[in-house]
PDB file of C-alpha atoms in Angstrom:
ATOM      1  CA  MET A 278       4.423  46.048 -39.277  1.00 63.00           C
ATOM      2  CA  THR A 279       8.253  46.499 -39.798  1.00 62.00           C
ATOM      3  CA  ALA A 280      10.452  44.361 -41.407  1.00 58.00           C
ATOM      4  CA  ARG A 281      14.439  44.384 -40.579  1.00 70.00           C
ATOM      5  CA  VAL A 282      17.307  42.095 -40.866  1.00 78.00           C
ATOM      6  CA  ASP A 283      15.355  38.949 -41.294  1.00 94.00           C
ATOM      7  CA  PHE A 284      13.175  39.855 -38.406  1.00 97.00           C
ATOM      8  CA  ARG A 285       9.349  41.027 -38.730  1.00 96.00           C
ATOM      9  CA  ILE A 286       7.751  43.197 -35.981  1.00 97.00           C
ATOM     10  CA  GLU A 287       4.025  43.280 -35.516  1.00 97.00           C
ATOM     11  CA  ARG A 288       2.905  45.990 -32.931  1.00 96.00           C
ATOM     12  CA  GLY A 289       0.148  46.053 -30.327  1.00 97.00           C
ATOM     13  CA  ALA A 290      -0.332  45.355 -26.722  1.00 97.00           C
ATOM     14  CA  VAL A 291       0.527  41.840 -27.570  1.00 98.00           C
ATOM     15  CA  ALA A 292       3.390  42.594 -30.078  1.00 98.00           C
ATOM     16  CA  ARG A 293       4.987  39.799 -32.166  1.00 98.00           C
ATOM     17  CA  LEU A 294       8.768  39.465 -33.129  1.00 98.00           C
ATOM     18  CA  VAL A 295       9.041  37.054 -35.910  1.00 98.00           C
ATOM     19  CA  ILE A 296      12.019  35.453 -37.157  1.00 98.00           C
ATOM     20  CA  ASP A 297      11.592  35.536 -41.013  1.00 97.00           C
ATOM     21  CA  ARG A 298      14.195  33.654 -43.024  1.00 96.00           C
ATOM     22  CA  VAL A 299      11.948  30.678 -44.155  1.00 96.00           C
ATOM     23  CA  ALA A 300      14.501  29.604 -46.759  1.00 94.00           C
ATOM     24  CA  LYS A 301      17.184  28.891 -44.272  1.00 92.00           C
ATOM     25  CA  ARG A 302      14.523  27.387 -41.493  1.00 95.00           C
ATOM     26  CA  ASN A 303      15.060  30.661 -39.842  1.00 96.00           C
ATOM     27  CA  ALA A 304      18.865  30.091 -39.239  1.00 94.00           C
ATOM     28  CA  LEU A 305      20.375  32.909 -37.236  1.00 95.00           C
ATOM     29  CA  THR A 306      23.000  34.978 -39.012  1.00 94.00           C
ATOM     30  CA  ARG A 307      25.638  37.171 -37.472  1.00 92.00           C
ATOM     31  CA  ALA A 308      23.844  40.251 -38.655  1.00 93.00           C
ATOM     32  CA  MET A 309      20.572  39.110 -36.908  1.00 95.00           C
ATOM     33  CA  TRP A 310      22.241  38.354 -33.583  1.00 96.00           C
ATOM     34  CA  ALA A 311      23.669  41.704 -33.919  1.00 96.00           C
ATOM     35  CA  ALA A 312      20.178  43.631 -34.937  1.00 96.00           C
ATOM     36  CA  LEU A 313      18.375  41.911 -32.181  1.00 97.00           C
ATOM     37  CA  PRO A 314      19.391  44.118 -29.101  1.00 98.00           C
ATOM     38  CA  GLU A 315      18.279  47.405 -31.014  1.00 97.00           C
ATOM     39  CA  LEU A 316      15.128  45.782 -31.974  1.00 97.00           C
ATOM     40  CA  LEU A 317      14.264  44.920 -28.417  1.00 98.00           C
ATOM     41  CA  ALA A 318      15.253  48.048 -27.292  1.00 97.00           C
ATOM     42  CA  GLU A 319      12.698  49.664 -29.655  1.00 96.00           C
ATOM     43  CA  LEU A 320       9.904  47.443 -28.413  1.00 97.00           C
ATOM     44  CA  ALA A 321      10.753  48.084 -24.590  1.00 97.00           C
ATOM     45  CA  GLY A 322      10.421  51.689 -25.239  1.00 96.00           C
ATOM     46  CA  ASP A 323       6.858  51.396 -26.906  1.00 96.00           C
ATOM     47  CA  ASP A 324       4.491  51.977 -24.030  1.00 94.00           C
ATOM     48  CA  GLU A 325       1.566  50.349 -26.137  1.00 96.00           C
ATOM     49  CA  VAL A 326       3.502  46.894 -26.188  1.00 97.00           C
ATOM     50  CA  LYS A 327       2.485  44.886 -22.890  1.00 97.00           C
ATOM     51  CA  VAL A 328       3.551  41.439 -23.912  1.00 98.00           C
ATOM     52  CA  LEU A 329       5.985  40.198 -26.750  1.00 98.00           C
ATOM     53  CA  LEU A 330       5.589  36.920 -28.587  1.00 98.00           C
ATOM     54  CA  VAL A 331       8.717  35.527 -30.217  1.00 98.00           C
ATOM     55  CA  THR A 332       7.893  33.052 -32.995  1.00 98.00           C
ATOM     56  CA  GLY A 333       9.373  31.965 -36.336  1.00 98.00           C
ATOM     57  CA  GLU A 334       7.827  32.223 -39.707  1.00 98.00           C
ATOM     58  CA  GLY A 335       6.704  29.122 -41.636  1.00 97.00           C
ATOM     59  CA  PRO A 336       7.113  25.352 -40.065  1.00 97.00           C
ATOM     60  CA  SER A 337      10.290  25.923 -37.956  1.00 97.00           C
ATOM     61  CA  PHE A 338      11.123  28.330 -35.070  1.00 98.00           C
ATOM     62  CA  SER A 339      14.627  28.274 -35.935  1.00 98.00           C
ATOM     63  CA  ALA A 340      17.129  25.582 -36.886  1.00 94.00           C
ATOM     64  CA  GLY A 341      19.841  27.318 -35.161  1.00 90.00           C
ATOM     65  CA  ALA A 342      23.115  29.414 -35.977  1.00 81.00           C
ATOM     66  CA  ASP A 343      23.862  29.786 -39.793  1.00 75.00           C
ATOM     67  CA  ILE A 344      26.860  27.135 -39.632  1.00 71.00           C
ATOM     68  CA  ARG A 345      28.465  28.887 -42.584  1.00 73.00           C
ATOM     69  CA  GLU A 346      29.372  31.901 -40.182  1.00 72.00           C
ATOM     70  CA  LEU A 347      30.779  29.793 -37.134  1.00 69.00           C
ATOM     71  CA  ILE A 348      34.383  30.044 -38.111  1.00 63.00           C
ATOM     72  CA  SER A 349      34.302  33.157 -40.699  1.00 68.00           C
ATOM     73  CA  GLY A 350      35.676  35.737 -38.155  1.00 62.00           C
ATOM     74  CA  ASN A 351      39.019  37.549 -38.976  1.00 69.00           C
ATOM     75  CA  ASP A 352      40.936  36.305 -36.089  1.00 70.00           C
ATOM     76  CA  PRO A 353      42.230  32.852 -36.835  1.00 71.00           C
ATOM     77  CA  ALA A 354      43.134  32.068 -33.204  1.00 71.00           C
ATOM     78  CA  ASP A 355      39.432  32.770 -32.293  1.00 72.00           C
ATOM     79  CA  PRO A 356      37.262  33.004 -35.517  1.00 68.00           C
ATOM     80  CA  MET A 357      34.112  32.863 -33.533  1.00 76.00           C
ATOM     81  CA  ALA A 358      34.748  35.991 -31.259  1.00 82.00           C
ATOM     82  CA  GLU A 359      32.559  38.566 -33.028  1.00 87.00           C
ATOM     83  CA  LEU A 360      29.702  36.281 -33.315  1.00 87.00           C
ATOM     84  CA  ARG A 361      29.994  34.970 -29.934  1.00 89.00           C
ATOM     85  CA  ALA A 362      29.688  38.547 -28.573  1.00 93.00           C
ATOM     86  CA  PHE A 363      26.796  39.345 -30.891  1.00 95.00           C
ATOM     87  CA  ASN A 364      25.118  36.021 -29.879  1.00 95.00           C
ATOM     88  CA  LEU A 365      25.633  36.640 -26.076  1.00 96.00           C
ATOM     89  CA  ARG A 366      24.666  40.396 -26.320  1.00 97.00           C
ATOM     90  CA  ALA A 367      21.313  39.547 -27.803  1.00 98.00           C
ATOM     91  CA  GLN A 368      20.766  36.671 -25.312  1.00 97.00           C
ATOM     92  CA  ALA A 369      20.914  39.089 -22.361  1.00 97.00           C
ATOM     93  CA  ALA A 370      19.083  41.718 -24.262  1.00 98.00           C
ATOM     94  CA  LEU A 371      16.195  39.214 -24.274  1.00 98.00           C
ATOM     95  CA  ARG A 372      16.422  37.851 -20.961  1.00 97.00           C
ATOM     96  CA  GLU A 373      16.470  41.507 -19.546  1.00 97.00           C
ATOM     97  CA  PHE A 374      13.643  42.692 -21.850  1.00 98.00           C
ATOM     98  CA  PRO A 375      11.536  44.435 -19.053  1.00 98.00           C
ATOM     99  CA  LYS A 376       8.061  43.013 -20.298  1.00 98.00           C
ATOM    100  CA  PRO A 377       6.759  39.405 -20.552  1.00 98.00           C
ATOM    101  CA  THR A 378       8.041  37.220 -23.296  1.00 98.00           C
ATOM    102  CA  ILE A 379       6.640  33.991 -24.816  1.00 99.00           C
ATOM    103  CA  ALA A 380       8.320  31.990 -27.258  1.00 99.00           C
ATOM    104  CA  VAL A 381       5.695  30.199 -29.659  1.00 98.00           C
ATOM    105  CA  VAL A 382       7.468  27.101 -31.119  1.00 98.00           C
ATOM    106  CA  ARG A 383       6.727  25.210 -33.839  1.00 98.00           C
ATOM    107  CA  GLY A 384       8.926  22.488 -35.779  1.00 98.00           C
ATOM    108  CA  HIS A 385      12.702  22.864 -35.001  1.00 98.00           C
ATOM    109  CA  CYS A 386      14.065  24.875 -32.010  1.00 98.00           C
ATOM    110  CA  ILE A 387      17.693  23.921 -32.039  1.00 97.00           C
ATOM    111  CA  GLY A 388      21.020  25.599 -31.040  1.00 95.00           C
ATOM    112  CA  GLY A 389      20.572  29.465 -31.523  1.00 95.00           C
ATOM    113  CA  GLY A 390      16.832  28.927 -31.829  1.00 97.00           C
ATOM    114  CA  LEU A 391      16.785  27.265 -28.530  1.00 98.00           C
ATOM    115  CA  GLU A 392      18.888  29.989 -26.828  1.00 97.00           C
ATOM    116  CA  ILE A 393      16.295  32.392 -28.039  1.00 98.00           C
ATOM    117  CA  ALA A 394      13.547  30.459 -26.726  1.00 98.00           C
ATOM    118  CA  VAL A 395      14.953  29.742 -23.301  1.00 98.00           C
ATOM    119  CA  ASN A 396      15.758  33.337 -22.698  1.00 98.00           C
ATOM    120  CA  CYS A 397      12.002  34.223 -22.968  1.00 98.00           C
ATOM    121  CA  ASP A 398      10.002  34.109 -19.856  1.00 98.00           C
ATOM    122  CA  PHE A 399       7.493  31.229 -21.212  1.00 98.00           C
ATOM    123  CA  ARG A 400       7.675  28.764 -24.038  1.00 98.00           C
ATOM    124  CA  PHE A 401       4.524  27.573 -25.918  1.00 99.00           C
ATOM    125  CA  ALA A 402       5.021  24.707 -27.953  1.00 98.00           C
ATOM    126  CA  ALA A 403       3.090  22.795 -30.962  1.00 98.00           C
ATOM    127  CA  ARG A 404       2.987  19.030 -30.602  1.00 98.00           C
ATOM    128  CA  ASP A 405       5.398  18.755 -33.546  1.00 97.00           C
ATOM    129  CA  ALA A 406       8.066  20.968 -32.019  1.00 98.00           C
ATOM    130  CA  SER A 407      11.518  19.496 -31.142  1.00 98.00           C
ATOM    131  CA  PHE A 408      14.171  21.053 -28.992  1.00 98.00           C
ATOM    132  CA  GLY A 409      17.975  20.549 -28.855  1.00 98.00           C
ATOM    133  CA  VAL A 410      21.424  22.310 -28.524  1.00 96.00           C
ATOM    134  CA  THR A 411      23.964  20.565 -30.827  1.00 93.00           C
ATOM    135  CA  PRO A 412      27.695  21.988 -29.922  1.00 91.00           C
ATOM    136  CA  ALA A 413      28.833  18.487 -29.279  1.00 94.00           C
ATOM    137  CA  ARG A 414      27.843  17.552 -33.038  1.00 93.00           C
ATOM    138  CA  ILE A 415      30.372  19.904 -34.401  1.00 89.00           C
ATOM    139  CA  GLY A 416      32.985  20.584 -31.458  1.00 90.00           C
ATOM    140  CA  VAL A 417      31.840  24.014 -30.393  1.00 89.00           C
ATOM    141  CA  VAL A 418      32.741  25.075 -26.735  1.00 91.00           C
ATOM    142  CA  TYR A 419      29.365  26.194 -25.271  1.00 93.00           C
ATOM    143  CA  PRO A 420      29.653  29.622 -23.287  1.00 93.00           C
ATOM    144  CA  PRO A 421      29.162  29.300 -19.648  1.00 96.00           C
ATOM    145  CA  ALA A 422      26.647  32.344 -19.761  1.00 95.00           C
ATOM    146  CA  ALA A 423      24.458  30.352 -22.103  1.00 96.00           C
ATOM    147  CA  ILE A 424      24.746  27.208 -20.165  1.00 97.00           C
ATOM    148  CA  LYS A 425      23.642  29.056 -16.894  1.00 97.00           C
ATOM    149  CA  VAL A 426      20.421  30.102 -18.531  1.00 97.00           C
ATOM    150  CA  LEU A 427      19.738  26.351 -19.231  1.00 97.00           C
ATOM    151  CA  LEU A 428      20.905  25.410 -16.129  1.00 97.00           C
ATOM    152  CA  ASP A 429      18.452  27.619 -14.023  1.00 97.00           C
ATOM    153  CA  LEU A 430      15.512  26.565 -16.443  1.00 97.00           C
ATOM    154  CA  VAL A 431      16.007  22.834 -16.245  1.00 98.00           C
ATOM    155  CA  GLY A 432      18.575  21.836 -13.730  1.00 98.00           C
ATOM    156  CA  PRO A 433      21.950  20.045 -14.297  1.00 98.00           C
ATOM    157  CA  ALA A 434      20.880  16.694 -15.556  1.00 98.00           C
ATOM    158  CA  THR A 435      18.649  17.736 -18.379  1.00 98.00           C
ATOM    159  CA  THR A 436      21.394  20.569 -19.262  1.00 98.00           C
ATOM    160  CA  LYS A 437      24.181  18.061 -19.465  1.00 98.00           C
ATOM    161  CA  TYR A 438      21.971  15.529 -21.487  1.00 98.00           C
ATOM    162  CA  LEU A 439      21.347  18.198 -24.161  1.00 98.00           C
ATOM    163  CA  LEU A 440      24.863  19.578 -24.193  1.00 97.00           C
ATOM    164  CA  PHE A 441      26.762  16.310 -24.040  1.00 98.00           C
ATOM    165  CA  SER A 442      24.548  14.366 -26.456  1.00 97.00           C
ATOM    166  CA  GLY A 443      23.174  16.854 -28.962  1.00 96.00           C
ATOM    167  CA  GLU A 444      19.993  14.608 -29.094  1.00 97.00           C
ATOM    168  CA  LEU A 445      16.511  16.374 -29.713  1.00 98.00           C
ATOM    169  CA  LEU A 446      13.616  16.264 -27.326  1.00 98.00           C
ATOM    170  CA  THR A 447      10.045  16.094 -28.576  1.00 98.00           C
ATOM    171  CA  ALA A 448       7.679  18.775 -27.148  1.00 98.00           C
ATOM    172  CA  ASP A 449       6.099  16.211 -24.673  1.00 98.00           C
ATOM    173  CA  GLU A 450       9.578  15.557 -23.283  1.00 98.00           C
ATOM    174  CA  ALA A 451      10.517  18.848 -23.143  1.00 98.00           C
ATOM    175  CA  GLU A 452       7.547  19.880 -21.161  1.00 98.00           C
ATOM    176  CA  LEU A 453       7.931  16.903 -18.868  1.00 98.00           C
ATOM    177  CA  LYS A 454      11.727  18.538 -18.115  1.00 98.00           C
ATOM    178  CA  GLY A 455      10.541  21.858 -17.617  1.00 98.00           C
ATOM    179  CA  LEU A 456      11.938  23.297 -20.888  1.00 98.00           C
ATOM    180  CA  VAL A 457       8.368  23.947 -22.275  1.00 98.00           C
ATOM    181  CA  ASP A 458       5.531  25.697 -20.331  1.00 98.00           C
ATOM    182  CA  ARG A 459       2.626  24.517 -22.439  1.00 98.00           C
ATOM    183  CA  VAL A 460       2.241  22.147 -25.389  1.00 98.00           C
ATOM    184  CA  ALA A 461      -0.918  22.870 -27.738  1.00 98.00           C
ATOM    185  CA  ASP A 462      -2.418  22.019 -31.031  1.00 98.00           C
ATOM    186  CA  ASP A 463      -2.068  25.785 -31.872  1.00 98.00           C
ATOM    187  CA  PRO A 464       0.471  27.063 -29.512  1.00 98.00           C
ATOM    188  CA  MET A 465      -0.064  30.811 -30.995  1.00 98.00           C
ATOM    189  CA  VAL A 466      -3.723  30.618 -30.114  1.00 98.00           C
ATOM    190  CA  ALA A 467      -2.766  29.292 -26.333  1.00 98.00           C
ATOM    191  CA  ALA A 468       0.004  32.170 -26.328  1.00 98.00           C
ATOM    192  CA  GLU A 469      -2.261  34.862 -27.328  1.00 98.00           C
ATOM    193  CA  VAL A 470      -5.097  33.918 -24.830  1.00 98.00           C
ATOM    194  CA  PHE A 471      -2.288  33.730 -21.912  1.00 98.00           C
ATOM    195  CA  ALA A 472      -0.993  37.174 -23.065  1.00 98.00           C
ATOM    196  CA  GLU A 473      -4.414  38.655 -22.878  1.00 98.00           C
ATOM    197  CA  THR A 474      -4.459  37.476 -19.452  1.00 98.00           C
ATOM    198  CA  LEU A 475      -1.096  39.345 -18.717  1.00 98.00           C
ATOM    199  CA  VAL A 476      -2.314  42.215 -20.234  1.00 97.00           C
ATOM    200  CA  SER A 477      -5.218  42.587 -18.044  1.00 97.00           C
ATOM    201  CA  ARG A 478      -3.000  42.581 -14.894  1.00 97.00           C
ATOM    202  CA  SER A 479      -0.756  45.355 -13.113  1.00 98.00           C
ATOM    203  CA  GLN A 480       2.000  46.048 -15.274  1.00 97.00           C
ATOM    204  CA  LEU A 481       3.941  47.418 -12.334  1.00 97.00           C
ATOM    205  CA  THR A 482       3.580  44.084 -10.470  1.00 98.00           C
ATOM    206  CA  ILE A 483       4.845  42.107 -13.487  1.00 98.00           C
ATOM    207  CA  ARG A 484       7.658  44.666 -14.011  1.00 97.00           C
ATOM    208  CA  SER A 485       8.622  44.341 -10.365  1.00 98.00           C
ATOM    209  CA  ALA A 486       8.174  40.647 -10.296  1.00 98.00           C
ATOM    210  CA  LYS A 487      10.450  40.006 -13.522  1.00 98.00           C
ATOM    211  CA  GLU A 488      13.210  42.323 -12.075  1.00 98.00           C
ATOM    212  CA  SER A 489      13.320  40.368  -8.896  1.00 98.00           C
ATOM    213  CA  VAL A 490      13.485  36.932 -10.424  1.00 98.00           C
ATOM    214  CA  ASN A 491      16.235  38.269 -12.859  1.00 97.00           C
ATOM    215  CA  ALA A 492      17.977  39.818  -9.846  1.00 97.00           C
ATOM    216  CA  LEU A 493      17.896  36.836  -7.949  1.00 97.00           C
ATOM    217  CA  LEU A 494      18.816  34.329 -10.673  1.00 96.00           C
ATOM    218  CA  ALA A 495      21.921  36.669 -11.233  1.00 95.00           C
ATOM    219  CA  GLY A 496      22.673  36.220  -7.514  1.00 96.00           C
ATOM    220  CA  GLU A 497      21.861  39.856  -6.692  1.00 97.00           C
ATOM    221  CA  ASN A 498      20.079  41.618  -4.011  1.00 97.00           C
ATOM    222  CA  ALA A 499      16.490  42.033  -5.065  1.00 97.00           C
ATOM    223  CA  ASP A 500      15.192  43.936  -1.886  1.00 97.00           C
ATOM    224  CA  GLU A 501      16.172  47.496  -2.809  1.00 96.00           C
ATOM    225  CA  ALA A 502      14.398  47.599  -6.323  1.00 96.00           C
ATOM    226  CA  ALA A 503      11.285  45.918  -4.756  1.00 97.00           C
ATOM    227  CA  VAL A 504      11.067  48.470  -2.239  1.00 97.00           C
ATOM    228  CA  ARG A 505      11.177  51.203  -4.691  1.00 97.00           C
ATOM    229  CA  ARG A 506       8.433  49.470  -6.649  1.00 97.00           C
ATOM    230  CA  TYR A 507       6.321  48.946  -3.788  1.00 96.00           C
ATOM    231  CA  ARG A 508       6.702  52.706  -3.037  1.00 97.00           C
ATOM    232  CA  GLU A 509       5.623  53.269  -6.709  1.00 96.00           C
ATOM    233  CA  THR A 510       2.455  51.387  -6.522  1.00 96.00           C
ATOM    234  CA  ILE A 511       1.135  53.479  -3.560  1.00 96.00           C
ATOM    235  CA  ALA A 512       2.251  56.695  -5.268  1.00 95.00           C
ATOM    236  CA  SER A 513       0.541  55.867  -8.625  1.00 95.00           C
ATOM    237  CA  GLY A 514      -2.684  54.276  -7.289  1.00 95.00           C
ATOM    238  CA  GLU A 515      -2.125  51.205  -8.782  1.00 96.00           C
ATOM    239  CA  LEU A 516      -2.637  49.197  -5.414  1.00 96.00           C
ATOM    240  CA  ALA A 517      -5.735  51.600  -4.635  1.00 96.00           C
ATOM    241  CA  GLU A 518      -6.987  50.698  -7.938  1.00 96.00           C
ATOM    242  CA  GLY A 519      -6.665  46.928  -7.352  1.00 97.00           C
ATOM    243  CA  ILE A 520      -8.070  46.698  -4.043  1.00 96.00           C
ATOM    244  CA  ASP A 521     -11.121  49.021  -4.919  1.00 97.00           C
ATOM    245  CA  ALA A 522     -11.816  46.819  -8.202  1.00 97.00           C
ATOM    246  CA  PHE A 523     -11.740  43.676  -5.884  1.00 97.00           C
ATOM    247  CA  THR A 524     -14.090  44.902  -3.248  1.00 97.00           C
ATOM    248  CA  GLN A 525     -16.236  46.300  -6.048  1.00 98.00           C
ATOM    249  CA  LYS A 526     -16.262  43.038  -7.820  1.00 97.00           C
ATOM    250  CA  ARG A 527     -15.241  44.769 -11.262  1.00 97.00           C
ATOM    251  CA  SER A 528     -12.361  44.631 -13.458  1.00 96.00           C
ATOM    252  CA  PRO A 529      -9.361  46.823 -12.395  1.00 96.00           C
ATOM    253  CA  GLU A 530      -8.313  49.822 -14.795  1.00 96.00           C
ATOM    254  CA  PHE A 531      -4.446  49.784 -13.897  1.00 95.00           C
ATOM    255  CA  VAL A 532      -3.038  53.055 -15.111  1.00 88.00           C
ATOM    256  CA  TRP A 533       0.749  52.659 -14.478  1.00 92.00           C
ATOM    257  CA  HIS A 534       3.330  52.987 -17.251  1.00 84.00           C
ATOM    258  CA  PRO A 535       6.998  53.373 -16.869  1.00 83.00           C
ATOM    259  CA  ARG A 536       8.361  56.825 -16.554  1.00 72.00           C
TER     260      ARG A 536
END
């Protein structure tokens, strides 16, 4: 277990990245945003890690950014410049994390907390969870890059509802709008069960699928990378093992790992 800059890492095939600033309802500071890409790069390079669960310590996932820091930068013309740069870099690092990510949400998931959750591949929520993004309550102009993530996930109407109103959605409302994938009495247990399913699948297939989805969402051509991954599944024996296991009615023993 590793603790750094109000985050805690628990390693394993199903690893955990825990936001650990309970006294402030896991509000995210400039230092936390700045630290997140390096922590994610470390986990991405750990071959043992197959799935990453992202959650908050205590009763809240995260109540958002630390408001006191929003206009504390050195440039009076743009006091949010450094914070915004760290924030967008952290969101991109989470979105581009090469392995499956699941946000496990209890309590408040607001503002910066929602930014972390929506940049994960999946969101599992407790019944008491609430979701919102609140720039309209304090006069913040929300960055287009962050808006696009919401837009791709829930469409224009729900994106506008969240950004215009600053109102919170319950877990059930969020699930209906596609913001949450599963609501459960114990979302961590549900996420762990799903994560173990992902661990048992071909990591090459998952890696390629995530690369393709990300490329298509970014408006990029995904074909060339997918062809390379197809050749890799032949050369590595991954596809042969999957077919053999299927025909022999046994669980596959996939061996691929990134080079």
